[in-house]
Coordinates of C-alpha atoms in Angstrom, one line a residue:
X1 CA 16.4 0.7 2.0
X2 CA 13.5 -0.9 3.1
X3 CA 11.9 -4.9 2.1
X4 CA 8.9 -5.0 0.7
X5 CA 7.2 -8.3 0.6
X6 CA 5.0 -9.6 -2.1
X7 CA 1.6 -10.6 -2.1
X8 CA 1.1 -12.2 -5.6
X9 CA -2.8 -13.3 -6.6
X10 CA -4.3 -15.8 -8.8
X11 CA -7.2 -17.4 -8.6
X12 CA -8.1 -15.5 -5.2
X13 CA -4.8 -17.2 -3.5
X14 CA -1.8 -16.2 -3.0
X15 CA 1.2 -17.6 -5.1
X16 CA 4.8 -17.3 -5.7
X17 CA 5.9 -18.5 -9.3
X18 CA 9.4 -20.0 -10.6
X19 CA 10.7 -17.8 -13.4
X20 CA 7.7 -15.7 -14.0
X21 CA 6.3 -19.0 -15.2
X22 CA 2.3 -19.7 -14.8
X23 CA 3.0 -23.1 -15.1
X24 CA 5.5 -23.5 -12.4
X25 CA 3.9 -22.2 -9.0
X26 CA 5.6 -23.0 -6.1
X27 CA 4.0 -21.4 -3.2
X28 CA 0.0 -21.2 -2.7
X29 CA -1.6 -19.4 0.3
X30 CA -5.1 -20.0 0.0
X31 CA -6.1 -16.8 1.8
X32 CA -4.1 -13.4 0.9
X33 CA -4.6 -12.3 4.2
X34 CA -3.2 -14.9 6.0
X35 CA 0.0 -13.7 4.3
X36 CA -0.4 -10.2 5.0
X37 CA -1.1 -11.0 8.8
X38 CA 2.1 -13.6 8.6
X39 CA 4.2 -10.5 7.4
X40 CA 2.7 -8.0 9.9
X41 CA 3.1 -9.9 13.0
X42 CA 7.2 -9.4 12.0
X43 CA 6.6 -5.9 11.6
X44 CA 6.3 -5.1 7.8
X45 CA 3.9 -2.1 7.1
X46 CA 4.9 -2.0 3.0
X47 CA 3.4 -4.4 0.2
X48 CA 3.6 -4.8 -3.0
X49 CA 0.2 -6.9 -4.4
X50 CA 0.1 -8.0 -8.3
X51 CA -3.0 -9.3 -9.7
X52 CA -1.7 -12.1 -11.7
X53 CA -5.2 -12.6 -13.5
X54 CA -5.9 -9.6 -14.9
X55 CA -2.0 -9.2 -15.9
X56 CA -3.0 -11.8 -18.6
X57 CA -6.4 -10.5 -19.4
X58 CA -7.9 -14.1 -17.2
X59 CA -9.7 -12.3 -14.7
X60 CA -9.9 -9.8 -11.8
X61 CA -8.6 -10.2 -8.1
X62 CA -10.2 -6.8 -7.1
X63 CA -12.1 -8.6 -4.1
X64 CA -8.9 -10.1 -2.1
X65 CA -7.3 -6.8 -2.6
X66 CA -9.9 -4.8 -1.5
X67 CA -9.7 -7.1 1.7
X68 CA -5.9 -6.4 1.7
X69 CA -5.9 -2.8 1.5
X70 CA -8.8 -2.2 4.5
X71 CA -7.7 -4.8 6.7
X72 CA -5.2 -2.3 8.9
X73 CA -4.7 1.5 8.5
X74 CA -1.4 3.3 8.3
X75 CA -0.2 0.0 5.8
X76 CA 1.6 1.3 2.7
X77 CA 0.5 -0.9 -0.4
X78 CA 2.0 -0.6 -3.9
X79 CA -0.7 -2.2 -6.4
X80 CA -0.1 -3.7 -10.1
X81 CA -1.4 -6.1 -12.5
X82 CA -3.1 -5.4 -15.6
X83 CA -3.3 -1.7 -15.1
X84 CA -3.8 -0.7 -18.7
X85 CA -6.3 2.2 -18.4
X86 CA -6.9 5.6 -16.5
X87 CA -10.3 4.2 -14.9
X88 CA -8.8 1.2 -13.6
X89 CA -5.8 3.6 -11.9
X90 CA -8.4 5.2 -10.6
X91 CA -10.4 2.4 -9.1
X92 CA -6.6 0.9 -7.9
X93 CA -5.9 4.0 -5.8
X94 CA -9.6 4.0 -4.6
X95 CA -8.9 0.9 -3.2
X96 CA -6.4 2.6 -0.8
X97 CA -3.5 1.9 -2.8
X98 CA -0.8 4.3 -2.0
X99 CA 0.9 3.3 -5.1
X100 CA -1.0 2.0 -8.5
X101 CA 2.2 0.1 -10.4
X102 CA 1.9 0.2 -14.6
X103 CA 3.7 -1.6 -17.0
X104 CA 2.5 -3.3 -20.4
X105 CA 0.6 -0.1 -21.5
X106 CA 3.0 2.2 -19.7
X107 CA 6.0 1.2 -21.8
X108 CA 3.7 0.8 -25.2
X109 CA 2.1 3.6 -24.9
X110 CA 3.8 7.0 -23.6
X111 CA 1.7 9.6 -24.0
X112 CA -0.9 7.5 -22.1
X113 CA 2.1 6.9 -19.0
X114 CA 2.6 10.7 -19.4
X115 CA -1.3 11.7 -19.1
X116 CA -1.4 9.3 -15.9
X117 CA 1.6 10.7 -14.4
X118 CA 0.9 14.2 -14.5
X119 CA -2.7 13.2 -13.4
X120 CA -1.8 11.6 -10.3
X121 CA 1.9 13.1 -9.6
X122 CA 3.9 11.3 -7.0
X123 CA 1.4 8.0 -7.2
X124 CA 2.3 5.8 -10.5
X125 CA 5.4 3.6 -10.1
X126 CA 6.4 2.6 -13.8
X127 CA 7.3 -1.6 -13.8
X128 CA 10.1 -2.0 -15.9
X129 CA 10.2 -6.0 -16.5
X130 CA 13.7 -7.1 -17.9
X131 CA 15.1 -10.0 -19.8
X132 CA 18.4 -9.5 -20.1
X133 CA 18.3 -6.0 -21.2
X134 CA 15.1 -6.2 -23.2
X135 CA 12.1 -5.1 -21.3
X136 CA 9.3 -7.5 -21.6
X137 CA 5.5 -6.9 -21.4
X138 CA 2.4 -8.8 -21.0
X139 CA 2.7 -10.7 -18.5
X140 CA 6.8 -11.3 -19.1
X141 CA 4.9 -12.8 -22.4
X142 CA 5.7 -10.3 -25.0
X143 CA 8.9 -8.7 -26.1
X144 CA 9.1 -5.1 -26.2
X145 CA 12.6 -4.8 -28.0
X146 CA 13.5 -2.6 -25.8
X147 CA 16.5 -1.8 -24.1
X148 CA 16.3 -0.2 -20.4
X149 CA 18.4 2.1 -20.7
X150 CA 16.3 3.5 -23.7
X151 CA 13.2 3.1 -21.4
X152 CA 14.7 4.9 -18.6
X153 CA 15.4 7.7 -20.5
X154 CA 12.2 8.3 -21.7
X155 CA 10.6 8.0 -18.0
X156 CA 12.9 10.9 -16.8
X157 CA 10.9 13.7 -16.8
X158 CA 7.9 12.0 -15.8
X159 CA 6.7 12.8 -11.9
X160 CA 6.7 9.0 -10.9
X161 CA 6.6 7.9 -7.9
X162 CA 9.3 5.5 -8.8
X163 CA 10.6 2.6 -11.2
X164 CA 9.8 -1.0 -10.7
X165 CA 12.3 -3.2 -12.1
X166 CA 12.4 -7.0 -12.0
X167 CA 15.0 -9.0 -13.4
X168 CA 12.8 -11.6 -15.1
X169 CA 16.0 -14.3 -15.5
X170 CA 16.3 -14.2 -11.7
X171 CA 12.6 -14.2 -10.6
X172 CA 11.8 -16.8 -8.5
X173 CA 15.2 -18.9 -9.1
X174 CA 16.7 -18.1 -5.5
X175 CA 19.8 -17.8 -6.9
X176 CA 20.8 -13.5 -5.9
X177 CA 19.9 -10.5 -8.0
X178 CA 20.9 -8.8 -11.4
X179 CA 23.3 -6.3 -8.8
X180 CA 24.8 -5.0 -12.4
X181 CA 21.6 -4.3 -13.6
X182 CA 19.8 -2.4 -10.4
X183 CA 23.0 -0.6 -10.0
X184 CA 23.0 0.7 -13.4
X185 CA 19.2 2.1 -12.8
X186 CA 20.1 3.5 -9.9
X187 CA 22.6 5.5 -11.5
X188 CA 20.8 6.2 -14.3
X189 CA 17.4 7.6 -13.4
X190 CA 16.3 9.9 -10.7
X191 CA 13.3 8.1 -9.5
X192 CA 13.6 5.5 -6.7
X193 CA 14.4 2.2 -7.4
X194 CA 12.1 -0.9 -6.3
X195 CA 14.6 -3.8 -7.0
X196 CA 12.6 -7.3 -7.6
X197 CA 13.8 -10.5 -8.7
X198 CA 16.0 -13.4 -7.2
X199 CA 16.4 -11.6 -3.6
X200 CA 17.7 -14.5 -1.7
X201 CA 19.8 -13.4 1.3
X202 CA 20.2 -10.9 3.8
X203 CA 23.7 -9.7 1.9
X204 CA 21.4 -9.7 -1.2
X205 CA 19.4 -6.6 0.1
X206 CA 22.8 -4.8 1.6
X207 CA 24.2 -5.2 -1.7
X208 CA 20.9 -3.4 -3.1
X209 CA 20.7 -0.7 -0.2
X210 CA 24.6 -0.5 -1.5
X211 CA 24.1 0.7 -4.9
X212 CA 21.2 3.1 -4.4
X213 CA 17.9 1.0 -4.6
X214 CA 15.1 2.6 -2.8
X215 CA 13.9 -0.8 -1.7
X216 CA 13.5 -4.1 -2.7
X217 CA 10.4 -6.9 -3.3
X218 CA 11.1 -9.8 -1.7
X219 CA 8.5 -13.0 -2.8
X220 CA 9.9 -16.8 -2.8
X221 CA 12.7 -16.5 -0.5
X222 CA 10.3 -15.1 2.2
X223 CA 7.2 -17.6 1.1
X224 CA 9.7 -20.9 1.7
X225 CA 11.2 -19.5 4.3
X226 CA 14.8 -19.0 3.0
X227 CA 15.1 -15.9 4.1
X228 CA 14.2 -15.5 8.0
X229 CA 11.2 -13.0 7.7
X230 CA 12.4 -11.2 11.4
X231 CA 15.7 -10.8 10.7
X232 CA 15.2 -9.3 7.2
X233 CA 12.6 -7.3 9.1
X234 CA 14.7 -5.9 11.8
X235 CA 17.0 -4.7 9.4
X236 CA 14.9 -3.5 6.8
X237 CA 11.1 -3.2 7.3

């Protein structure tokens, strides 16, 4: 399993928020790549990058991830945030994304998730954003009443690159992961599984690597330093 670390934009800075909540940031790197070169020099080379902005229709970060993605061949960068439409996966993986990450108009609208899929086979990862059991969309603003396990089933034939799931009610709180939950993915669907979502200690991520996640997203224990960046790196970049 390997730890992927988050680079989460707002406003052109990078930011770690409590809970998913827009109100509540915790963490602000004015420069993105300051971050990236933070995580680099402990020997990271995969990164997950969310534009925050256009995730709730407020904007566009498409400069500071341009920056992110050319800064260093041979990086692996997973990219998400307001992806709602076939041009803008196509400008995302343009960029230099490896990965282009969907989610609100993924799970609304499946034959769109299908037509993107089969498009670009091997390159969409589907973010599956979970409260409780419901998946939420929008941002973590909008209620799909959804279970997951309804949503994974639909995603199984797809040719994903993999599912993104973040338990919302842990994001950000520091307090461990939804293990119940990421295990029950694991078993469940056939494409690898990008845990996110409370990460807090090194046991945290064996636990994940124990019940089958591909890897995991690691944002505020990292950004405050709970987690020691090199040690989580020796084991797991």
């Amino acid at each position: 399993m390997i730890a992927i670390p988050a680079i989460d934009l707002r406003e052109g800075a990078c930011v770690q928020l409590v809970g998913g909540s827009y109100s509540d940031e915790r963490v602000r790197v004015k420069d993105p790549m300051d971050a990236l070169l933070r995580w680099r020099s402990h020997g990271f080379r995969t990164f997950h990058v969310v534009d925050l902005d256009a995730a709730l229709g407020k904007g566009s970060n498409e400069g500071p991830i341009g920056k992110l993605l050319s800064h260093e061949p041979g990086l692996t960068f997973s990219v998400g945030g307001g992806v709602r439409s076939t041009a803008k996966v196509e400008a995302v993986l343009a960029l230099g994304a490896a990965y282009v990450v969907v989610g609100t108009r993924a799970i609304e609208d499946g034959a769109w998730l299908r037509e993107v899929a089969e498009r670009f086979p091997g390159r969409v990862v589907v973010a599956a954003d979970v409260k409780g059991r419901e998946v939420v969309t929008r941002g973590w603003t909008a209620g799909s009443a959804r279970d997951i396990r309804e949503v994974l089933e639909s995603l199984e034939p797809l040719p994903l690159a993999g599912l993104l799931v973040t338990a919302v009610h842990k994001e950000g709180q520091m307090e461990g992961v939804d293990l119940p939950l990421m295990e029950e993915v694991a078993q469940t669907s056939r494409h690898p599984l990008y845990a996110s979502g409370g990460v807090t200690t090194v046991e945290d991520l064996r636990a994940l690597g124990r019940v089958g996640a591909f890897g995991a997203v690691i944002g505020m224990a990292l950004y405050t330093g709970t987690l020691d960046a090199a040690e989580v790196a020796r084991e797991f970049a």
